[in-house]
Short mmCIF file of C-alpha atoms in Angstrom, two decimals:
data_model
loop_
_atom_site.label_atom_id
_atom_site.label_comp_id
_atom_site.label_asym_id
_atom_site.label_seq_id
_atom_site.Cartn_x
_atom_site.Cartn_y
_atom_site.Cartn_z
CA UNK A 1 15.46 5.21 -5.14
CA UNK A 2 14.76 8.02 -2.63
CA UNK A 3 12.23 9.34 -5.15
CA UNK A 4 10.16 6.21 -4.46
CA UNK A 5 10.14 7.05 -0.74
CA UNK A 6 9.16 10.63 -1.54
CA UNK A 7 6.17 9.34 -3.51
CA UNK A 8 5.27 7.31 -0.42
CA UNK A 9 5.53 10.41 1.74
CA UNK A 10 3.19 12.27 -0.62
CA UNK A 11 0.61 9.49 -0.23
CA UNK A 12 1.07 9.44 3.54
CA UNK A 13 0.61 13.20 3.84
CA UNK A 14 -2.24 13.41 1.32
CA UNK A 15 -0.44 15.90 -0.90
CA UNK A 16 -2.94 15.24 -3.70
CA UNK A 17 -5.80 15.83 -1.25
CA UNK A 18 -6.31 12.14 -0.43
CA UNK A 19 -4.28 10.49 2.32
CA UNK A 20 -3.55 6.80 1.59
CA UNK A 21 -1.27 5.23 4.18
CA UNK A 22 -1.47 1.74 2.67
CA UNK A 23 -0.26 3.11 -0.67
CA UNK A 24 2.47 5.06 1.13
CA UNK A 25 3.73 1.89 2.78
CA UNK A 26 3.80 0.11 -0.61
CA UNK A 27 6.02 2.90 -1.96
CA UNK A 28 8.23 2.83 1.16
CA UNK A 29 8.71 -0.92 0.68
CA UNK A 30 9.64 -0.43 -2.98
CA UNK A 31 12.11 2.26 -1.98
CA UNK A 32 13.66 0.10 0.76
CA UNK A 33 13.94 -2.85 -1.63
CA UNK A 34 15.81 -0.56 -4.03
CA UNK A 35 18.26 0.35 -1.24
CA UNK A 36 16.83 3.72 -0.23
CA UNK A 37 17.79 4.73 3.34
CA UNK A 38 14.84 7.14 3.22
CA UNK A 39 12.45 4.26 2.47
CA UNK A 40 13.99 2.11 5.21
CA UNK A 41 13.72 4.94 7.73
CA UNK A 42 10.10 5.58 6.73
CA UNK A 43 9.25 1.92 7.36
CA UNK A 44 10.93 2.12 10.77
CA UNK A 45 8.87 5.19 11.55
CA UNK A 46 5.55 3.62 10.50
CA UNK A 47 6.20 0.49 12.59
CA UNK A 48 7.29 2.58 15.57
CA UNK A 49 4.26 4.85 15.37
CA UNK A 50 1.72 2.24 14.20
CA UNK A 51 0.96 4.28 11.08
CA UNK A 52 -1.15 1.97 8.92
CA UNK A 53 0.43 -1.14 10.44
CA UNK A 54 0.33 -2.73 13.88
CA UNK A 55 2.98 -1.25 16.19
CA UNK A 56 6.04 -3.47 16.03
CA UNK A 57 9.20 -2.18 17.70
CA UNK A 58 11.20 -5.17 16.44
CA UNK A 59 10.38 -4.24 12.84
CA UNK A 60 11.02 -0.57 13.62
CA UNK A 61 14.45 -1.43 15.01
CA UNK A 62 15.31 -3.66 12.05
CA UNK A 63 14.38 -0.98 9.50
CA UNK A 64 16.07 1.82 11.47
CA UNK A 65 19.23 -0.29 11.76
CA UNK A 66 19.30 -1.00 8.04
CA UNK A 67 18.83 2.68 7.26
CA UNK A 68 21.39 3.75 9.89
CA UNK A 69 23.96 1.39 8.40
CA UNK A 70 23.30 3.11 5.07
CA UNK A 71 24.04 6.49 6.70
CA UNK A 72 20.55 7.78 7.59
CA UNK A 73 20.81 10.31 10.44
CA UNK A 74 17.04 10.19 11.19
CA UNK A 75 17.25 6.39 11.51
CA UNK A 76 20.23 6.67 13.87
CA UNK A 77 18.15 9.05 15.98
CA UNK A 78 15.23 6.60 15.81
CA UNK A 79 17.46 3.85 17.20
CA UNK A 80 18.52 6.20 19.99
CA UNK A 81 14.88 6.77 20.90
CA UNK A 82 14.17 3.02 20.99
CA UNK A 83 17.15 2.41 23.29
CA UNK A 84 16.47 5.40 25.50
CA UNK A 85 12.84 4.39 26.08
CA UNK A 86 13.32 0.63 26.03
CA UNK A 87 10.94 0.15 23.12
CA UNK A 88 11.44 -3.39 21.84
CA UNK A 89 14.93 -3.46 23.35
CA UNK A 90 16.38 -3.30 26.84
CA UNK A 91 16.57 0.36 27.84
CA UNK A 92 20.19 1.49 27.65
CA UNK A 93 21.02 5.20 27.86
CA UNK A 94 24.64 4.56 26.87
CA UNK A 95 23.60 2.90 23.60
CA UNK A 96 20.96 5.59 23.09
CA UNK A 97 23.64 8.25 23.51
CA UNK A 98 25.90 6.49 20.99
CA UNK A 99 23.16 6.55 18.37
CA UNK A 100 22.18 10.14 19.18
CA UNK A 101 25.82 11.25 18.88
CA UNK A 102 26.24 9.46 15.53
CA UNK A 103 23.01 11.00 14.25
CA UNK A 104 24.06 14.46 15.43
CA UNK A 105 27.45 14.04 13.72
CA UNK A 106 25.57 13.05 10.54
CA UNK A 107 23.56 16.28 10.68
CA UNK A 108 20.44 15.56 12.75
CA UNK A 109 19.48 18.61 14.80
CA UNK A 110 16.89 16.50 16.65
CA UNK A 111 19.65 14.10 17.72
CA UNK A 112 21.82 17.03 18.84
CA UNK A 113 18.94 18.14 21.08
CA UNK A 114 18.68 14.58 22.42
CA UNK A 115 22.40 14.55 23.24
CA UNK A 116 22.04 17.87 25.07
CA UNK A 117 18.97 16.60 26.91
CA UNK A 118 20.66 13.39 28.07
CA UNK A 119 23.93 15.00 29.19
CA UNK A 120 22.45 16.51 32.37
CA UNK A 121 21.33 13.05 33.52
CA UNK A 122 24.84 12.35 34.62
CA UNK A 123 28.40 12.14 33.53
CA UNK A 124 28.32 8.34 33.71
CA UNK A 125 25.88 8.04 30.80
CA UNK A 126 28.01 10.29 28.62
CA UNK A 127 31.28 8.60 29.60
CA UNK A 128 29.81 5.15 29.02
CA UNK A 129 28.73 6.21 25.54
CA UNK A 130 32.11 7.71 24.74
CA UNK A 131 34.11 4.79 26.13
CA UNK A 132 32.34 2.07 24.17
CA UNK A 133 34.34 0.99 21.15
CA UNK A 134 32.52 1.11 17.81
CA UNK A 135 32.99 -1.91 15.65
CA UNK A 136 32.91 -1.07 11.97
CA UNK A 137 31.18 1.95 10.50
CA UNK A 138 28.34 1.89 13.04
CA UNK A 139 27.96 -0.36 16.08
CA UNK A 140 25.43 -3.06 15.31
CA UNK A 141 25.71 -2.78 11.53
CA UNK A 142 28.20 -5.61 11.06
CA UNK A 143 26.19 -7.90 13.34
CA UNK A 144 22.97 -7.15 11.47
CA UNK A 145 24.53 -8.04 8.14
CA UNK A 146 26.06 -11.32 9.38
#
């Protein structure tokens, strides 16, 4: 299933010499439908960045959340960015920190840098993130599947 997303990435990057974002998105959708966290994350990224589709932070959040619930560290980091910047959601540094910390624990070096960057903003943000209980495997995952 991740192979489908990788084919999408090749189309998006123009690996064969011809960049085709629409074809990439078709492959990302196939991958996501097959359960690929990589495909789900890619769709979140294209909606967040308006890559071949109109910018839609709600769609970005939905795809990132699905991928994060499947264990995707980049998607967890993507959710952190949405919450930190208030993109399609109410800005919430505590929730952003939670997602960044989960992503860092899952191996995202970008998320680890985000955690380090947010820490100097104040102890309250960090403590709020640490004190919030996580329901289920990842906060928000159970609610999204209900």
